[in-house]
Amino acid sequence: MHVHHQSPGQSADSVTIIEVGPRDGFQSVGPYIPVETKLDVIGALHAAGVRRMEATSFVSQAALPQLADAEQVLAGVGALRGLDAQVLVPTVRHAERALAAGADHLSFVLSVSERHNYGNVRRGTLASVNDLMQIVALMPCGTRMRVNVATAFDCPHEGRVEAGAVLALVERLALVIHDAEFALCDTTGRANPAQVAALFQAARDRFPQIAGWAFHGHDTFGLGAANVWSAWQAGVRCFDAAVAGLGGCPYAPGATGNVATEDLVWMFEQAGIRTGIDLGRLAAVARDVVALPGAQTGGRVRDALAARACLPAGTVAA
Amino acid sequence: MHVHHQSPGQSADSVTIIEVGPRDGFQSVGPYIPVETKLDVIGALHAAGVRRMEATSFVSQAALPQLADAEQVLAGVGALRGLDAQVLVPTVRHAERALAAGADHLSFVLSVSERHNYGNVRRGTLASVNDLMQIVALMPCGTRMRVNVATAFDCPHEGRVEAGAVLALVERLALVIHDAEFALCDTTGRANPAQVAALFQAARDRFPQIAGWAFHGHDTFGLGAANVWSAWQAGVRCFDAAVAGLGGCPYAPGATGNVATEDLVWMFEQAGIRTGIDLGRLAAVARDVVALPGAQTGGRVRDALAARACLPAGTVAA
């Protein structure tokens, strides 16, 4: 195993799971989820031990009506003690909205793939780098930034993304801001464990000045947990996940969402690596999330915990 | 990564996937599957490139009526060129049946956990070691043996199984037969990647005389692929899997089956490791298997391949 170094404040046997269900998860749900329900879920996640969360996204209300209540959600999470709540901001204008609403941890997104960046935020990748520069200039002292590098492994339009293109973009981004957390995102879920380990090893070796690394994965092809484990072996200690594997797309059965938070908590805790999250309480939240109208969910642990041990006498099992 | 040595006939970048759907998968299906249907599935798997298979099990017909046609299945697979078809035999009596039916590759199973062994084959673990000794004495020259060490990581009754207990049992077994393939089986799906790597590293270091190692995993807790990848990193090159993730238990929702063959083929091929199996043809077989009455299925890749790429413009995706 390759464990290069640890993020500050973490022991070798702990990881930080960043709950992105309220952003990446809820945004995929069709029927509007009332802000009270969102805050109930967020509060229950906090009560289960979640201490980092992507709470909402400041985006076009026309494009994503589900997240039109970003200001209210951000105001609501302020009451939760010790919660580090980041909010997604894809452009300068939305960053201004987020800062005006009191956000102290921004999460910026841009894609290695030009075409994906156009589809996602309607501008080229270098225009997004310029946006980031302007946002950094706007940030009051003490505001933190996480940079999400989308399509870092694979693009829905262009296929496999080469590591060289990712590293070249990170190099530009590191000139704009180096005291940010950088997340390499498997947007399509088509990354494989060898690719994940290789990219993080290369990135960490090449950019020692970058403060922290995170991995954002999807379980679409069943490799959500395997890729997270591989990133962990490459020294990554921060992982995005969505409660109940929330996400997916109403138009495409099988295009599942983020790796499920409860699956990662299970994996790490079973391996003796602390997450700070109570699996039983988290699974209870996950079952409530499954019941939300329009929720597309994934993950295994929720049902496996609910099922009783099953090996009737006389079955030949291996 | 720890890659100690390779099995004969395999390059560093290839693995052998052993399809266990016709045994571990079919045995969990309630309604009887006609032998013709079984042979159709087996033939289609062979046509997709599968060259090792656990084709059936010689067990008590009262306990497992689904596999009462073992002789007919074994006779049928004989026509498939280049297929190495092993058959499960839990006791001396059933091994005698299998050998009389012409089996040339036996697969024996016993559990580290006394209690699981009693539940599974109605005798203690050392009685099973004695059975293996008698079976080895019966085997004509050229007959091969695979030994499945069940509950090698976790037991449904006793919980976590210590590595020392597994190694002590393997030591006894290696005195009985050393030119067998030994499979360490995660019977409950509760193994984690750190545990899988540690056990295989310890076993391979301690028993260099053992000809080959295999990993048999279940995806019940979402770690099927992660555990396989971890075993691969520890030098294992043979993996059990069931088409469509077949398995599970009709009495326990969520108690899912073996890791899906198509998920492993996807993972390895994406990582540049050859399986010899055509994923498109395999996925087509998997979809037919899903349609079998009473089939409980799992895996992600089948649906993900069927779903169209899904990233509508204006969605903010990471």
XYZ file of C-alpha atoms in Angstrom:
636
model
C 0.000 0.000 0.000
C 1.129 3.491 -0.772
C 0.358 5.874 2.055
C 2.286 9.054 1.390
C 1.168 11.397 4.093
C -1.897 12.366 6.060
C -4.050 15.426 6.086
C -3.648 17.561 9.174
C -5.710 16.516 12.158
C -6.268 12.972 10.996
C -4.691 9.851 12.347
C -3.620 7.036 10.045
C -6.779 5.138 10.877
C -9.483 7.731 10.267
C -11.106 9.258 7.196
C -13.485 12.116 6.521
C -16.661 11.341 4.639
C -18.248 14.353 2.985
C -21.975 13.861 2.667
C -23.088 15.207 -0.732
C -26.615 13.787 -0.709
C -28.235 17.183 -0.002
C -26.554 18.565 -3.140
C -25.615 15.893 -5.700
C -28.411 13.652 -4.424
C -31.325 16.025 -4.025
C -30.575 17.764 -7.335
C -31.447 14.523 -9.148
C -34.829 14.192 -7.444
C -37.737 15.376 -9.565
C -40.529 16.436 -7.193
C -39.561 19.408 -5.043
C -38.458 18.390 -1.560
C -39.714 20.984 0.953
C -36.924 22.877 2.676
C -38.145 21.571 6.039
C -37.673 17.996 4.837
C -34.202 18.821 3.535
C -33.242 20.312 6.890
C -34.694 17.297 8.700
C -32.488 14.962 6.647
C -29.454 17.202 7.129
C -30.118 17.403 10.861
C -30.456 13.615 11.117
C -27.194 13.156 9.215
C -25.498 15.572 11.613
C -26.952 13.650 14.546
C -25.486 10.453 13.069
C -22.044 12.050 13.212
C -21.610 13.649 9.784
C -19.369 16.711 10.195
C -18.735 17.672 6.567
C -21.479 18.124 4.019
C -22.154 19.667 0.633
C -25.389 21.204 1.837
C -26.741 22.753 -1.353
C -25.789 24.391 -4.613
C -26.142 28.004 -5.693
C -27.125 27.505 -9.311
C -29.657 28.745 -11.825
C -33.117 28.275 -10.393
C -34.413 27.697 -13.915
C -31.961 24.837 -14.496
C -32.353 23.251 -11.072
C -35.582 24.302 -9.341
C -34.938 21.644 -6.685
C -32.096 23.801 -5.297
C -33.841 27.186 -5.550
C -33.976 27.200 -1.739
C -30.189 27.346 -1.338
C -30.278 30.450 0.879
C -32.805 28.857 3.236
C -30.901 25.582 3.445
C -27.637 27.393 4.162
C -29.312 29.469 6.872
C -30.795 26.317 8.393
C -27.553 24.339 8.604
C -25.907 27.209 10.465
C -27.592 25.940 13.619
C -25.814 22.561 13.516
C -22.831 22.602 15.863
C -19.488 21.620 14.344
C -20.857 21.068 10.851
C -18.567 22.186 8.022
C -21.105 22.944 5.285
C -19.731 23.633 1.810
C -21.947 24.892 -1.023
C -21.451 24.312 -4.718
C -20.906 27.415 -6.887
C -20.332 26.876 -10.615
C -19.787 30.554 -11.602
C -18.833 33.978 -10.231
C -22.436 35.146 -10.098
C -23.517 32.178 -8.000
C -20.459 32.518 -5.763
C -21.528 36.107 -5.084
C -24.979 34.818 -4.096
C -23.443 32.181 -1.813
C -21.091 34.650 -0.109
C -23.929 37.135 0.327
C -25.889 34.355 2.022
C -23.057 33.809 4.459
C -21.295 30.775 2.964
C -17.806 30.255 4.413
C -16.860 27.153 2.428
C -17.294 27.212 -1.346
C -17.126 24.222 -3.660
C -16.269 25.111 -7.231
C -16.700 22.721 -10.150
C -15.148 22.556 -13.578
C -14.486 19.692 -15.982
C -11.322 18.461 -17.647
C -13.485 17.781 -20.698
C -14.309 20.991 -22.615
C -17.500 19.459 -23.902
C -18.649 18.358 -20.485
C -17.838 21.788 -19.057
C -19.963 23.400 -21.767
C -22.829 21.038 -21.019
C -22.499 21.533 -17.292
C -21.792 25.268 -16.904
C -22.109 26.633 -20.461
C -18.514 27.809 -20.907
C -15.106 26.382 -21.758
C -12.775 24.936 -19.149
C -10.369 27.898 -19.241
C -13.286 30.301 -18.809
C -14.101 28.325 -15.661
C -10.497 28.679 -14.459
C -10.962 32.416 -14.925
C -14.193 32.232 -12.922
C -12.324 30.525 -10.104
C -9.718 33.300 -10.128
C -12.436 35.924 -9.769
C -14.160 33.964 -7.011
C -10.914 33.646 -5.051
C -10.554 37.441 -5.284
C -14.052 37.852 -3.833
C -13.544 35.477 -0.904
C -13.313 37.145 2.514
C -10.422 36.086 4.696
C -11.207 32.708 6.291
C -13.434 31.485 3.499
C -12.390 28.014 2.366
C -12.476 26.554 -1.128
C -12.794 23.038 -2.479
C -12.186 22.594 -6.210
C -14.022 19.739 -7.927
C -12.250 18.497 -11.033
C -15.074 16.739 -12.888
C -14.539 14.107 -15.615
C -11.094 13.428 -14.131
C -11.251 9.796 -15.246
C -13.922 9.516 -17.905
C -16.296 11.784 -19.810
C -19.792 10.790 -20.940
C -19.039 12.386 -24.322
C -15.321 11.763 -24.847
C -14.697 8.498 -22.989
C -11.508 7.823 -21.054
C -9.744 11.009 -19.879
C -5.954 10.873 -19.869
C -4.103 11.587 -16.631
C -1.918 14.136 -18.420
C -4.927 16.333 -19.181
C -6.050 16.198 -15.549
C -2.602 17.059 -14.216
C -2.264 19.952 -16.694
C -5.559 21.411 -15.480
C -4.642 20.931 -11.811
C -1.367 22.742 -12.526
C -3.281 25.777 -13.774
C -5.697 25.594 -10.851
C -2.859 25.346 -8.324
C -1.538 28.667 -9.646
C -4.931 30.213 -8.898
C -5.315 28.645 -5.451
C -3.163 26.130 -3.608
C -4.715 26.201 -0.151
C -7.854 24.504 -1.443
C -8.939 20.894 -1.221
C -8.866 19.342 -4.688
C -11.398 16.631 -5.481
C -10.809 14.377 -8.467
C -14.273 13.315 -9.604
C -15.328 10.102 -11.328
C -18.365 11.758 -12.847
C -19.579 8.753 -14.838
C -18.608 5.929 -12.464
C -16.461 4.388 -15.185
C -13.144 4.771 -13.370
C -11.397 1.603 -12.264
C -9.287 0.996 -9.154
C -5.959 0.896 -11.005
C -6.722 4.219 -12.704
C -7.842 5.850 -9.443
C -4.686 4.837 -7.583
C -2.419 5.878 -10.446
C -3.986 9.324 -10.844
C -3.920 10.173 -7.140
C -0.344 8.932 -6.779
C 0.737 11.056 -9.746
C -1.179 14.112 -8.530
C 0.091 13.909 -4.958
C 3.666 13.411 -6.126
C 3.492 16.307 -8.565
C 1.660 18.848 -6.390
C 2.999 18.578 -2.844
C 1.862 22.174 -2.272
C -1.825 21.208 -2.540
C -3.363 21.124 0.895
C -5.692 18.169 0.551
C -7.146 15.659 -1.872
C -10.585 14.150 -2.073
C -12.217 11.503 -4.243
C -15.761 11.850 -5.550
C -17.060 8.584 -6.995
C -20.212 7.083 -8.395
C -21.324 3.467 -8.090
C -22.864 3.223 -11.555
C -20.647 0.303 -12.609
C -20.407 -1.292 -9.179
C -16.911 0.031 -8.473
C -17.847 2.789 -6.021
C -16.370 1.090 -2.963
C -13.437 -0.473 -4.836
C -12.405 2.913 -6.224
C -12.672 4.555 -2.804
C -10.524 1.837 -1.277
C -7.990 2.278 -4.045
C -7.902 6.060 -3.469
C -7.438 5.381 0.250
C -4.472 3.160 -0.565
C -3.062 6.048 -2.604
C -3.224 8.275 0.457
C -6.565 10.036 0.001
C -8.416 10.587 3.289
C -11.522 12.577 2.196
C -14.339 10.925 0.277
C -17.630 12.198 -1.080
C -20.671 9.966 -0.667
C -24.444 10.342 -0.668
C -26.771 8.854 1.919
C -28.729 5.939 0.405
C -26.623 6.238 -2.760
C -28.939 9.061 -3.764
C -28.500 10.439 -7.240
C -28.901 8.878 -10.608
C -31.036 10.265 -13.352
C -34.799 10.006 -13.859
C -34.210 9.471 -17.599
C -31.792 6.560 -17.407
C -32.427 3.435 -15.330
C -29.100 2.081 -14.152
C -27.355 5.464 -14.199
C -27.023 5.311 -10.450
C -25.822 7.925 -8.074
C -22.948 8.569 -5.756
C -21.443 5.776 -3.765
C -23.670 5.281 -0.711
C -22.434 6.855 2.516
C -23.519 3.846 4.536
C -21.525 1.503 2.270
C -18.367 3.557 2.849
C -18.959 3.791 6.595
C -19.410 0.009 6.669
C -16.244 -0.620 4.639
C -13.994 1.698 6.595
C -15.287 0.784 10.034
C -15.036 -2.951 9.257
C -11.437 -2.335 8.180
C -10.715 -0.584 11.492
C -10.681 2.924 9.989
C -12.814 5.408 11.903
C -15.370 7.635 10.176
C -16.975 9.219 13.233
C -20.374 8.232 11.848
C -22.843 5.919 13.623
C -23.824 3.312 11.038
C -27.103 2.374 12.687
C -28.314 5.970 12.835
C -27.066 6.632 9.310
C -28.924 3.570 7.962
C -32.113 4.871 9.603
C -31.676 8.213 7.788
C -30.997 6.308 4.576
C -34.283 4.427 4.905
C -36.127 7.745 5.315
C -34.366 9.095 2.217
C -35.399 6.032 0.206
C -38.998 6.942 0.986
C -38.718 10.459 -0.516
C -40.915 10.709 -3.623
C -38.750 10.468 -6.754
C -35.589 9.336 -4.967
C -33.320 7.027 -6.964
C -31.179 5.144 -4.533
C -28.332 2.637 -4.454
C -25.999 0.912 -2.052
C -26.099 -2.487 -0.405
C -25.487 -2.081 3.285
C -28.872 -0.598 4.146
C -30.754 -3.717 3.016
C -28.047 -6.114 4.179
C -28.278 -4.749 7.714
C -32.051 -5.065 7.604
C -32.006 -8.655 6.325
C -31.596 -11.400 8.863
C -28.740 -13.855 8.662
C -29.746 -16.394 6.082
C -28.262 -19.829 5.885
C -30.944 -22.485 6.363
C -29.620 -25.877 7.456
C -28.971 -28.175 4.538
C -27.955 -25.417 2.144
C -24.502 -26.022 0.775
C -22.862 -22.655 1.052
C -19.433 -21.396 0.226
C 0.873 -3.725 -4.530
C 1.968 -7.162 -3.466
C 2.139 -9.553 -6.383
C 4.044 -12.590 -5.183
C 3.838 -15.021 -8.033
C 1.484 -16.129 -10.742
C -0.401 -19.307 -11.395
C 0.984 -21.354 -14.264
C -0.194 -20.342 -17.714
C -1.240 -16.847 -16.728
C 0.482 -13.618 -17.591
C 0.676 -10.752 -15.103
C -2.235 -9.055 -16.810
C -4.813 -11.809 -16.949
C -7.110 -13.469 -14.449
C -9.370 -16.523 -14.430
C -12.984 -16.012 -13.511
C -14.746 -19.147 -12.331
C -18.446 -18.941 -13.070
C -20.353 -20.384 -10.106
C -23.829 -19.248 -11.136
C -24.937 -22.733 -12.235
C -24.097 -24.042 -8.739
C -24.099 -21.337 -6.050
C -26.585 -19.296 -8.077
C -29.093 -21.884 -9.262
C -29.168 -23.611 -5.854
C -30.752 -20.466 -4.380
C -33.545 -20.365 -6.958
C -36.829 -21.788 -5.706
C -38.752 -23.027 -8.760
C -37.005 -25.915 -10.527
C -35.048 -24.766 -13.578
C -35.352 -27.413 -16.318
C -32.053 -29.066 -17.174
C -32.375 -27.818 -20.754
C -32.533 -24.229 -19.502
C -29.525 -24.809 -17.270
C -27.549 -26.179 -20.202
C -28.666 -23.254 -22.380
C -27.297 -20.793 -19.817
C -24.096 -22.789 -19.409
C -23.671 -22.987 -23.179
C -24.204 -19.253 -23.566
C -21.640 -18.559 -20.831
C -19.193 -20.814 -22.636
C -19.903 -18.980 -25.887
C -19.140 -15.688 -24.093
C -15.687 -17.026 -23.257
C -16.119 -18.625 -19.824
C -13.638 -21.502 -19.536
C -13.973 -22.445 -15.870
C -17.266 -23.137 -14.183
C -18.748 -24.755 -11.113
C -21.381 -26.519 -13.160
C -23.448 -28.207 -10.464
C -23.313 -29.812 -7.055
C -23.687 -33.459 -6.058
C -25.680 -33.080 -2.864
C -28.694 -34.526 -1.149
C -31.661 -34.307 -3.495
C -33.923 -33.885 -0.472
C -31.945 -30.852 0.734
C -31.496 -29.250 -2.699
C -34.034 -30.534 -5.228
C -32.871 -27.793 -7.637
C -29.607 -29.716 -8.157
C -31.094 -33.216 -8.367
C -30.157 -33.216 -12.073
C -26.394 -33.051 -11.391
C -25.622 -36.134 -13.503
C -27.512 -34.729 -16.491
C -25.865 -31.304 -16.198
C -22.415 -32.849 -15.948
C -23.109 -35.019 -18.997
C -24.331 -31.963 -20.902
C -21.320 -29.738 -20.215
C -19.006 -32.443 -21.510
C -19.837 -31.286 -25.021
C -18.410 -27.786 -24.455
C -14.912 -27.580 -25.869
C -12.228 -26.336 -23.517
C -14.537 -25.947 -20.535
C -13.054 -26.911 -17.170
C -16.189 -27.889 -15.244
C -15.797 -28.515 -11.529
C -18.604 -29.972 -9.411
C -19.199 -29.397 -5.718
C -19.056 -32.465 -3.449
C -19.574 -31.944 0.271
C -19.063 -35.579 1.420
C -17.503 -38.906 0.417
C -20.822 -40.332 -0.700
C -21.506 -37.449 -3.070
C -17.924 -37.522 -4.364
C -18.486 -41.171 -5.253
C -21.603 -40.153 -7.198
C -19.702 -37.380 -8.986
C -16.787 -39.630 -9.935
C -19.195 -42.339 -11.125
C -20.825 -39.676 -13.322
C -17.444 -38.901 -14.877
C -16.409 -35.738 -12.995
C -12.715 -34.955 -13.415
C -12.610 -31.797 -11.269
C -14.066 -31.936 -7.774
C -14.776 -28.989 -5.532
C -14.886 -29.837 -1.854
C -16.293 -27.514 0.797
C -15.773 -27.275 4.516
C -16.033 -24.407 6.981
C -13.576 -22.948 9.449
C -16.541 -22.465 11.763
C -17.615 -25.751 13.413
C -21.151 -24.480 13.733
C -21.378 -23.432 10.107
C -19.940 -26.769 9.018
C -22.614 -28.589 11.043
C -25.328 -26.434 9.492
C -23.933 -26.872 6.008
C -22.862 -30.533 5.876
C -24.055 -31.957 9.225
C -20.660 -32.857 10.665
C -17.748 -31.178 12.417
C -14.889 -29.542 10.553
C -12.391 -32.320 11.355
C -14.890 -34.908 10.141
C -14.920 -32.973 6.864
C -11.106 -33.036 6.729
C -11.415 -36.809 7.095
C -13.956 -36.853 4.252
C -11.495 -34.980 2.064
C -8.810 -37.550 2.844
C -11.116 -40.361 1.776
C -12.138 -38.517 -1.389
C -8.506 -37.928 -2.354
C -7.937 -41.679 -1.995
C -10.856 -42.341 -4.366
C -9.733 -39.893 -7.058
C -8.436 -41.512 -10.245
C -5.131 -40.198 -11.571
C -5.683 -36.875 -13.333
C -8.704 -35.858 -11.287
C -8.275 -32.338 -9.937
C -9.444 -30.919 -6.632
C -10.393 -27.456 -5.447
C -10.885 -26.994 -1.715
C -13.336 -24.305 -0.616
C -12.615 -22.965 2.839
C -15.956 -21.455 3.806
C -16.402 -18.826 6.555
C -12.743 -17.879 6.087
C -13.483 -14.273 7.072
C -16.814 -14.235 8.870
C -19.437 -16.703 10.053
C -23.175 -15.995 10.144
C -23.290 -17.567 13.620
C -19.923 -16.653 15.164
C -19.065 -13.337 13.503
C -15.505 -12.394 12.549
C -13.252 -15.430 11.955
C -9.635 -15.010 13.005
C -6.901 -15.544 10.419
C -5.124 -17.938 12.775
C -8.055 -20.352 12.705
C -8.113 -20.264 8.889
C -4.385 -20.869 8.590
C -4.537 -23.739 11.091
C -7.236 -25.433 9.025
C -5.367 -24.859 5.756
C -2.282 -26.409 7.369
C -4.251 -29.611 8.072
C -5.748 -29.574 4.581
C -2.357 -29.092 2.942
C -1.199 -32.314 4.625
C -4.110 -34.104 2.976
C -3.629 -32.534 -0.469
C -1.247 -29.838 -1.644
C -1.754 -29.976 -5.395
C -5.257 -28.523 -5.073
C -6.515 -25.014 -5.611
C -7.534 -23.490 -2.292
C -10.389 -20.984 -2.264
C -10.827 -18.731 0.735
C -14.531 -17.938 0.836
C -16.277 -14.845 2.168
C -19.479 -16.755 2.790
C -21.426 -13.863 4.331
C -20.055 -10.945 2.291
C -18.877 -9.262 5.496
C -15.164 -9.392 4.689
C -13.421 -6.081 4.081
C -10.578 -5.281 1.678
C -7.915 -4.949 4.391
C -8.868 -8.341 5.843
C -8.912 -10.010 2.417
C -5.447 -8.751 1.500
C -3.992 -9.643 4.897
C -5.340 -13.217 4.883
C -4.178 -14.012 1.354
C -0.754 -12.503 2.002
C -0.391 -14.575 5.166
C -1.660 -17.752 3.497
C 0.552 -17.419 0.431
C 3.608 -16.670 2.555
C 2.991 -19.602 4.882
C 2.030 -22.242 2.297
C 4.285 -21.828 -0.741
C 3.626 -25.496 -1.570
C -0.043 -24.799 -2.362
C -0.569 -24.789 -6.097
C -3.112 -22.004 -6.456
C -5.366 -19.663 -4.557
C -8.836 -18.405 -5.345
C -11.211 -15.937 -3.735
C -14.933 -16.555 -3.469
C -16.835 -13.416 -2.487
C -20.354 -12.178 -2.050
C -21.620 -8.651 -2.687
C -24.088 -8.572 0.209
C -22.488 -5.500 1.804
C -21.408 -3.850 -1.452
C -17.760 -4.895 -1.121
C -17.765 -7.690 -3.715
C -15.625 -5.847 -6.250
C -13.455 -4.079 -3.648
C -12.594 -7.395 -1.982
C -11.776 -9.013 -5.323
C -9.501 -6.119 -6.222
C -7.803 -6.403 -2.859
C -7.276 -10.146 -3.340
C -5.848 -9.413 -6.781
C -3.394 -6.974 -5.206
C -2.387 -9.765 -2.811
C -1.529 -11.967 -5.789
C -4.718 -13.991 -6.263
C -5.547 -14.636 -9.925
C -8.662 -16.874 -9.719
C -12.025 -15.462 -8.681
C -15.455 -16.999 -8.277
C -18.420 -14.986 -9.559
C -22.007 -15.649 -10.608
C -23.625 -14.312 -13.756
C -26.141 -11.569 -12.876
C -24.997 -11.736 -9.248
C -27.255 -14.745 -8.901
C -27.717 -16.127 -5.428
C -29.170 -14.647 -2.333
C -31.857 -16.249 -0.280
C -35.598 -16.317 -0.850
C -36.140 -15.801 2.902
C -34.041 -12.662 3.361
C -34.327 -9.582 1.173
C -30.921 -7.953 0.924
C -28.974 -11.166 1.477
C -27.601 -10.941 -2.034
C -25.574 -13.437 -3.938
C -22.135 -13.835 -5.337
C -20.343 -10.889 -6.856
C -21.662 -10.540 -10.418
C -19.455 -11.992 -13.140
C -20.160 -9.049 -15.427
C -19.058 -6.591 -12.712
C -15.714 -8.385 -12.366
C -15.220 -8.628 -16.125
C -15.918 -4.891 -16.374
C -13.502 -4.050 -13.536
C -10.627 -6.171 -14.755
C -10.970 -5.327 -18.442
C -11.232 -1.588 -17.653
C -8.040 -1.936 -15.619
C -6.299 -3.605 -18.574
C -6.403 -7.099 -17.093
C -7.738 -9.722 -19.473
C -10.488 -12.153 -18.518
C -11.054 -13.814 -21.899
C -14.770 -13.105 -21.514
C -16.814 -10.970 -23.941
C -18.677 -8.469 -21.757
C -21.434 -7.769 -24.271
C -22.285 -11.440 -24.697
C -22.020 -12.033 -20.969
C -24.397 -9.143 -20.235
C -26.892 -10.650 -22.659
C -26.738 -13.977 -20.775
C -27.118 -12.064 -17.518
C -30.319 -10.442 -18.762
C -31.723 -13.886 -19.639
C -30.789 -15.132 -16.171
C -32.579 -12.170 -14.553
C -35.738 -13.339 -16.301
C -35.616 -16.834 -14.737
C -38.569 -17.305 -12.363
C -37.393 -16.933 -8.766
C -33.940 -15.540 -9.628
C -32.516 -13.099 -7.084
C -29.923 -11.041 -8.840
C -27.379 -8.319 -8.162
C -24.573 -6.404 -9.834
C -24.485 -2.989 -11.477
C -22.826 -3.310 -14.847
C -25.733 -5.045 -16.593
C -28.080 -2.099 -16.068
C -25.353 0.524 -16.453
C -24.483 -0.812 -19.908
C -28.151 -0.789 -20.862
C -28.730 2.771 -19.653
C -27.845 5.577 -21.979
C -25.330 8.198 -20.968
C -27.214 10.651 -18.846
C -26.098 14.194 -18.277
C -28.733 16.626 -19.492
C -27.416 20.114 -20.236
C -27.782 22.445 -17.307
C -27.290 19.763 -14.685
C -24.424 20.623 -12.392
C -22.557 17.388 -12.129
C -19.413 16.352 -10.352
